[in-house]
Short mmCIF file of C-alpha atoms and ligand atoms in Angstrom, two decimals:
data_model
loop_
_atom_site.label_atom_id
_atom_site.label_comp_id
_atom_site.label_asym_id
_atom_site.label_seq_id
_atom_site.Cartn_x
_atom_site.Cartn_y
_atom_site.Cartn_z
CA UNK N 1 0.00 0.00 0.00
CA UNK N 2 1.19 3.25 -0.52
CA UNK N 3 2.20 5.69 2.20
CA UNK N 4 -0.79 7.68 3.68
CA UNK N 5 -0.31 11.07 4.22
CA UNK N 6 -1.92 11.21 7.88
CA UNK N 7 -1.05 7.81 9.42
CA UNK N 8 -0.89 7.56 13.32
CA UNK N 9 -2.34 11.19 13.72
CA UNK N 10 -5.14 11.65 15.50
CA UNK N 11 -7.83 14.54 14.36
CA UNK N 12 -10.31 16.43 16.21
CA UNK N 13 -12.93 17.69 13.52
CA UNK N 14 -15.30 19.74 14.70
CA UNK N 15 -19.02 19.79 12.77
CA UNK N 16 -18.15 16.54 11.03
CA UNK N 17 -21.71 15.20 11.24
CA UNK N 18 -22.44 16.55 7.69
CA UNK N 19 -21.16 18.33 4.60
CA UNK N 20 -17.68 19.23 4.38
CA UNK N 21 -16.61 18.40 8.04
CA UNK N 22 -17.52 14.59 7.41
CA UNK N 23 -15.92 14.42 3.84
CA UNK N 24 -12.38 15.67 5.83
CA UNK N 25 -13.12 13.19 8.29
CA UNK N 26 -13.64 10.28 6.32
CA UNK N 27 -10.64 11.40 4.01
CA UNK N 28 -8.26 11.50 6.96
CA UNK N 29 -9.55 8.27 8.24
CA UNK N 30 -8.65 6.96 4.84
CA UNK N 31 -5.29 8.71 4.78
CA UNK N 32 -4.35 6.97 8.35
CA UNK N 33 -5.44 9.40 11.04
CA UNK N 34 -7.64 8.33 14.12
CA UNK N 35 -10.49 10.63 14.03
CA UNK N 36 -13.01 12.72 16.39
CA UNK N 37 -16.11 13.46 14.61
CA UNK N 38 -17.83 16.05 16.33
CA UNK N 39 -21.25 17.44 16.03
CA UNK N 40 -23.73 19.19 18.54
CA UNK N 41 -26.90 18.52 17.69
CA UNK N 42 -26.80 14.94 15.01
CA UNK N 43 -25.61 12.50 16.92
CA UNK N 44 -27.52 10.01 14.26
CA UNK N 45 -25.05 11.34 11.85
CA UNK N 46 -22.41 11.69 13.15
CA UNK N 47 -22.44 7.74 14.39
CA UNK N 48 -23.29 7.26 10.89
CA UNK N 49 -19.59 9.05 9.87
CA UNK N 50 -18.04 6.86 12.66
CA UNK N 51 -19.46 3.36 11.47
CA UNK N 52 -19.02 4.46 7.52
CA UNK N 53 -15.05 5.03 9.08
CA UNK N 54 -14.50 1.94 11.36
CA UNK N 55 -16.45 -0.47 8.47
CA UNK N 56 -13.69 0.45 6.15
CA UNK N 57 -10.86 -0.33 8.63
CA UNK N 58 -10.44 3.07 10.09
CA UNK N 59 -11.12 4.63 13.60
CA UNK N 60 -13.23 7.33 14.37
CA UNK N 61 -15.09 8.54 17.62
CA UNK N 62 -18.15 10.55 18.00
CA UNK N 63 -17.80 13.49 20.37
CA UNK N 64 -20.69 15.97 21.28
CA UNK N 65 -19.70 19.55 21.73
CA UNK N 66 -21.04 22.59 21.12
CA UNK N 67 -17.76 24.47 20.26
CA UNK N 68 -19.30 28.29 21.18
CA UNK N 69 -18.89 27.12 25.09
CA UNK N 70 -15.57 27.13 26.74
CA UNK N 71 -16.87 24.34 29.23
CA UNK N 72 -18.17 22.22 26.25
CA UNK N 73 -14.88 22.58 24.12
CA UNK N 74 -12.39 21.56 27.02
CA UNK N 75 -14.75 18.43 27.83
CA UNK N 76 -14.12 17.86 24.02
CA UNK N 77 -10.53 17.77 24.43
CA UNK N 78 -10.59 16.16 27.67
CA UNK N 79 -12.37 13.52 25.92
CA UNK N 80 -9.77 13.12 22.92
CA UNK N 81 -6.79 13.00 25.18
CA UNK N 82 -8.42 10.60 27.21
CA UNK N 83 -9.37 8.14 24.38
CA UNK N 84 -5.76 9.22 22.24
CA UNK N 85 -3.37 10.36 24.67
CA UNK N 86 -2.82 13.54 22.23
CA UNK N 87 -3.83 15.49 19.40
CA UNK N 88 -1.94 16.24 15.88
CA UNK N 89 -4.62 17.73 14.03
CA UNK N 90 -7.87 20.54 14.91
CA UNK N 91 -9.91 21.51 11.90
CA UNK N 92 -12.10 24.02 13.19
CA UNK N 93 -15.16 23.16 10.35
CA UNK N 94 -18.31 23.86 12.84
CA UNK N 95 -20.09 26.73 11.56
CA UNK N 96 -23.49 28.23 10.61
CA UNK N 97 -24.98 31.09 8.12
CA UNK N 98 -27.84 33.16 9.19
CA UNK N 99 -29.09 34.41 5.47
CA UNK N 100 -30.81 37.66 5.89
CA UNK N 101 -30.07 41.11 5.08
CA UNK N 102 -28.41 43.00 8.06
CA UNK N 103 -31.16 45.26 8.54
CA UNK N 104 -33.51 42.09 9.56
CA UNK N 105 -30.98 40.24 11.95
CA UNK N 106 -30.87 40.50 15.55
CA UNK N 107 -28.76 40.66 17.93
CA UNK N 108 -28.71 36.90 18.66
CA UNK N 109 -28.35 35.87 14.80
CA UNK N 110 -25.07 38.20 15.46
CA UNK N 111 -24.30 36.42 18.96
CA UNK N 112 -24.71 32.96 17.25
CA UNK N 113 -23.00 33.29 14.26
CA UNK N 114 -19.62 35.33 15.50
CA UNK N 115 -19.82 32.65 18.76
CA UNK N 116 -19.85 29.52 16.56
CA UNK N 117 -17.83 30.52 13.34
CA UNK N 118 -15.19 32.62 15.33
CA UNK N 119 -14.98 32.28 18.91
CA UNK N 120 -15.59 28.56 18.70
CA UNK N 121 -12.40 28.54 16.66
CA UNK N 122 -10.72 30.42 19.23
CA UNK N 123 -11.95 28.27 22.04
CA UNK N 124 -10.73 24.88 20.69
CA UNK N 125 -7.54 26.60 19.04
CA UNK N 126 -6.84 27.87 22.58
CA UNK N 127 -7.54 24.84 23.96
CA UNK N 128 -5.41 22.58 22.11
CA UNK N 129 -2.39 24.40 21.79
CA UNK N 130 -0.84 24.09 24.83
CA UNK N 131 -1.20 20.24 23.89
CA UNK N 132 0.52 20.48 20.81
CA UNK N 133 2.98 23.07 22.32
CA UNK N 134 4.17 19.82 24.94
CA UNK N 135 3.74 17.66 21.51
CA UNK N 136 6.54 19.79 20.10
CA UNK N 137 4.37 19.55 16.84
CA UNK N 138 0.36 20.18 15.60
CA UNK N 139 -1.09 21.57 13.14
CA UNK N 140 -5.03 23.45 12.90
CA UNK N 141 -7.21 24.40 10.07
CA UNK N 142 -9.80 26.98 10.22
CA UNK N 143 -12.62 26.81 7.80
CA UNK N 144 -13.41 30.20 6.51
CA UNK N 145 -15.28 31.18 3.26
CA UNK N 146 -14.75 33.17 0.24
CA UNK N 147 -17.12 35.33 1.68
CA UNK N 148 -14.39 36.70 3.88
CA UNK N 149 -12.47 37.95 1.54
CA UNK N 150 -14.06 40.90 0.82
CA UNK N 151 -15.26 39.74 -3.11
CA UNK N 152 -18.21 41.94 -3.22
CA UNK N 153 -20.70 39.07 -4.63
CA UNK N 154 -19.91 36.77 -1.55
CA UNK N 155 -20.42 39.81 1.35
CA UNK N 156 -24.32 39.24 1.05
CA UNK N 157 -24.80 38.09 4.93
CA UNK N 158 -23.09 40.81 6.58
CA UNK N 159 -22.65 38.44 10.27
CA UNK N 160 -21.31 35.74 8.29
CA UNK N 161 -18.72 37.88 6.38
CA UNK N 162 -17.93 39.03 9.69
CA UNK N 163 -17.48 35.95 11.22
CA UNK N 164 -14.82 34.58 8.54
CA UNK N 165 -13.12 38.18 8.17
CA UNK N 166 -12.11 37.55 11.69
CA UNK N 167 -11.44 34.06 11.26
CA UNK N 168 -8.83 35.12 8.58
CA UNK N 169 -7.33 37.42 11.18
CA UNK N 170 -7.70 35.05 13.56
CA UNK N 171 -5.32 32.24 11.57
CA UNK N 172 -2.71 35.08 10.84
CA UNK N 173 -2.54 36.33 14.62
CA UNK N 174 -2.46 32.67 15.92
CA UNK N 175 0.00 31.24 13.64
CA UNK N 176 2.52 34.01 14.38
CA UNK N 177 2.00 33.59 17.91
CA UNK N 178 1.81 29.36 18.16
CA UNK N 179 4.92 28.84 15.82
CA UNK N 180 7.50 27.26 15.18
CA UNK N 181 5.56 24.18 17.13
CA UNK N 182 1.99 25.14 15.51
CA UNK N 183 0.93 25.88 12.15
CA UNK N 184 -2.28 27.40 11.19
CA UNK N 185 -3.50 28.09 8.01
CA UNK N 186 -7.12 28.85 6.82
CA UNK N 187 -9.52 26.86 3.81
CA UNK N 188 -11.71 29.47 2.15
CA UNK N 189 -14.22 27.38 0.10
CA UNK N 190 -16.30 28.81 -2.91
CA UNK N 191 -19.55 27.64 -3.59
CA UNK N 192 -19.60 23.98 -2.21
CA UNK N 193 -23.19 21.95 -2.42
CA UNK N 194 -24.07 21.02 1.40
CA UNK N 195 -27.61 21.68 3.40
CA UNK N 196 -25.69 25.42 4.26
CA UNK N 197 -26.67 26.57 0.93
CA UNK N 198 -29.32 24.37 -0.10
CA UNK N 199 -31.93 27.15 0.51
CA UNK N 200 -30.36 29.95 -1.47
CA UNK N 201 -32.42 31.42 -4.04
CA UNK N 202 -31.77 29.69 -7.74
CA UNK N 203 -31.15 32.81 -9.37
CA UNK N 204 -27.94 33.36 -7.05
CA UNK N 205 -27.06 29.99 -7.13
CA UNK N 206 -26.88 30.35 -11.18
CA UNK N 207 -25.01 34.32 -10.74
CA UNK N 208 -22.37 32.82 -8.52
CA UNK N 209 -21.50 29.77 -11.13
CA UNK N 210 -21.60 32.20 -13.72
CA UNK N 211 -18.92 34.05 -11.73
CA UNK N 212 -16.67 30.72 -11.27
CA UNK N 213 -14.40 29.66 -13.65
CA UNK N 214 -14.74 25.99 -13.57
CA UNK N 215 -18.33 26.70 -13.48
CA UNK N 216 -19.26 24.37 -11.22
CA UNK N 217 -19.79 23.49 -7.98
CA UNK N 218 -17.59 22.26 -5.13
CA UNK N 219 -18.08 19.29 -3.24
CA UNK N 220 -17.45 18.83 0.24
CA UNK N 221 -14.41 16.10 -1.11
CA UNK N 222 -12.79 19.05 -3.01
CA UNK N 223 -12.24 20.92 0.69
CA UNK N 224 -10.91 17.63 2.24
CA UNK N 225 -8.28 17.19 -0.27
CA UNK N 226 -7.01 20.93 0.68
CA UNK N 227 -7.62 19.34 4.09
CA UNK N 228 -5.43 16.79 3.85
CA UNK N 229 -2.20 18.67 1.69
CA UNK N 230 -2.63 21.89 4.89
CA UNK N 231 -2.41 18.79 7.60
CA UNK N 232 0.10 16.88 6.12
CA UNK N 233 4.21 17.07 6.32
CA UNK N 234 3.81 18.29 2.64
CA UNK N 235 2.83 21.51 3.95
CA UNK N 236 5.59 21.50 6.61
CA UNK N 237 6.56 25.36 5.54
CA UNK N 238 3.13 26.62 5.00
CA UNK N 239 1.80 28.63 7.75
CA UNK N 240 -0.47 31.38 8.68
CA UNK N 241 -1.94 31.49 5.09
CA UNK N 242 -5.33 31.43 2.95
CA UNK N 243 -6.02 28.84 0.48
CA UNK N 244 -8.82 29.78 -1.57
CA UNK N 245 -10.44 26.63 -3.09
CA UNK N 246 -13.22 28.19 -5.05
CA UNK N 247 -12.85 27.18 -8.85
CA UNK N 248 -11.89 30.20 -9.64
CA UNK N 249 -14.76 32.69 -8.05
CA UNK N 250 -13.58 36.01 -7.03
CA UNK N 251 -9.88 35.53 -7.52
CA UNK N 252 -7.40 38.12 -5.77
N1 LIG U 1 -21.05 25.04 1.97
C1 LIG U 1 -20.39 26.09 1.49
O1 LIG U 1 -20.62 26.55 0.36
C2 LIG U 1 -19.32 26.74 2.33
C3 LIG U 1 -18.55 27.73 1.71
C4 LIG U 1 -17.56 28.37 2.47
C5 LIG U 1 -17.32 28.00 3.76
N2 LIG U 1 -18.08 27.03 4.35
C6 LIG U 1 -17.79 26.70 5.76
O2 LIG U 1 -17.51 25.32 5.89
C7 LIG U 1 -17.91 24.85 7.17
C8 LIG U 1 -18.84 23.65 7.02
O3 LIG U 1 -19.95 24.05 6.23
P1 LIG U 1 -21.00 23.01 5.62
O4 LIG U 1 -21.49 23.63 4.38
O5 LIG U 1 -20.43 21.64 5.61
O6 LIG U 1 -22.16 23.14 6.73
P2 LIG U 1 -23.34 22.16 7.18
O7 LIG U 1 -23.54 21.09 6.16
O8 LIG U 1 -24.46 23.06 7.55
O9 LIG U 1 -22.72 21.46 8.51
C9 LIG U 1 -22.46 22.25 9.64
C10 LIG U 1 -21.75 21.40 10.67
O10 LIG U 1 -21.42 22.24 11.79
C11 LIG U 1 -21.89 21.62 12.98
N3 LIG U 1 -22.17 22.63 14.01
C12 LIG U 1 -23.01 23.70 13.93
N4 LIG U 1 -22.99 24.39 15.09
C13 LIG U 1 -22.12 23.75 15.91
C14 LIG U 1 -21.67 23.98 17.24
N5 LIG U 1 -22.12 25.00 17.96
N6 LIG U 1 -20.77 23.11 17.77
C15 LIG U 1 -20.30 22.05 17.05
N7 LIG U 1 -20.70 21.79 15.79
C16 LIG U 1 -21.59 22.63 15.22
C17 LIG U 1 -23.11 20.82 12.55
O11 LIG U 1 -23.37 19.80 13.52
P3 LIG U 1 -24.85 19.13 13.73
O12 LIG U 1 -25.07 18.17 12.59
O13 LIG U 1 -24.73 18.46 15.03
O14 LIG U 1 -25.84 20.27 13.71
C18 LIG U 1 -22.62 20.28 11.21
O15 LIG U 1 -21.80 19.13 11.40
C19 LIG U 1 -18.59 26.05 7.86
O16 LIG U 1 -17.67 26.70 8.70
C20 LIG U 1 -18.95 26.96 6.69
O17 LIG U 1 -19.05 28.30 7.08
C21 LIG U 1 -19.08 26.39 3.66
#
């Protein structure tokens, strides 16, 4: 067989019940790594992810967690170190999009998108990196969007934009603070087919193809492959950076 890219890691990815958090998890799994599926709400699916994993020789774990509570994420952790002993890899997937115009949010649609999109990235970041710090090694991935990088046809949902902006600020900040031992870089997806944007509105599904240059959609196993390069030794001087994986929409 040939060399896998992630064996004898272990992963913590967080929102892998669905969409692109379980394609990354089932790719690592089949690239070697021991992997924590997390979810907070579909535990169904998420065992679903596990037993998909373990039937095809792999090892997985389901681990509830909302990752917008401090409490939650360090029981997470807890959890993983107990049932690994440490942790190579954080993908910080979990995330949500409230899509309304700013002028009909609330303050809560504002609460719960910037706590689950940003600080839950900060809270498990935080949390593992003294880990990896003892580790001498570890590696996290923050999953932002296109949408913050300011390409005026993906700022529609102004909390959203918001939430990955920081995110992208967050990955710079942390990765110049965590090295040499950590490396963080960011994902920013395009357009990728998942129950996020199943509800958008057909005439802006068909504007923002028009826009990509591959004209076509991402899938979810597009974003793990990125997934796996960014946590692999391949990537062993890449650090603090965004990789836009978007076919080619709103290139900078
Ligand atoms: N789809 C796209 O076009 C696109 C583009 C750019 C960026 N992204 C980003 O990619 C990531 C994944 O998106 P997706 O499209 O795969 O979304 P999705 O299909 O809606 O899945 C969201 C995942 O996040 C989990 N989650 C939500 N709130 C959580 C919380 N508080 N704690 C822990 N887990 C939580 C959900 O778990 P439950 O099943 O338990 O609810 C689910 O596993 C998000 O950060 C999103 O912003 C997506």
């Amino acid at each position: 067989m040939a060399a896998r890219h992630l064996d004898g890691r272990i992963a913590i990815v967080t929102g892998a019940s669905r969409g692109i958090g379980r394609a990354i998890a089932e790719r690592f799994a089949a690239e070697g790594a021991s992997v924590v599926v997390n979810y907070v709400a579909g535990s169904k699916a998420a065992n679903a992810v596990v037993a998909g994993i373990t039937s095809g020789g792999g090892t997985a774990v389901a681990i509830q967690a909302d990752v917008s509570k401090r409490v939650s994420v360090d029981e997470l952790i807890a959890a993983t170190l107990a049932r690994f002993g440490r942790i190579d890899i954080l993908v910080n997937n979990a995330g949500v999009m409230i899509t309304k115009p700013v002028l009909e949010t609330s303050e809560d649609d504002w609460d719960l998108t910037i706590d689950i999109n940003l600080k839950g990235a900060y809270l498990c970041s935080k949390a593992v990196a003294p880990v990896m710090i003892r580790q001498g090694a570890g590696t996290i991935i923050n999953m932002s969007s296109n949408s913050g990088l300011y390409h005026p046809s993906a700022m529609k949902w102004t909390e959203y934009v918001v939430s990955k902006a920081g995110l992208n600020g967050l990955t710079k900040a942390m990765a110049l603070a965590l090295g040499p031992q950590i490396r963080i870089n960011a994902i920013c997806p395009g357009w990728i087919r998942t129950d996020m944007v199943e509800a958008i509105d057909p005439e802006v599904q068909q504007r923002i193809l028009d826009e990509t240059a591959l004209h076509r959609w991402g899938t979810p196993g597009d974003i793990a492959a990125s997934a796996v390069f960014l946590a692999s030794d391949e990537a062993s001087f890449i650090t603090g950076e965004l990789l836009i994986v978007a076919g080619g929409r709103g290139m900078h």
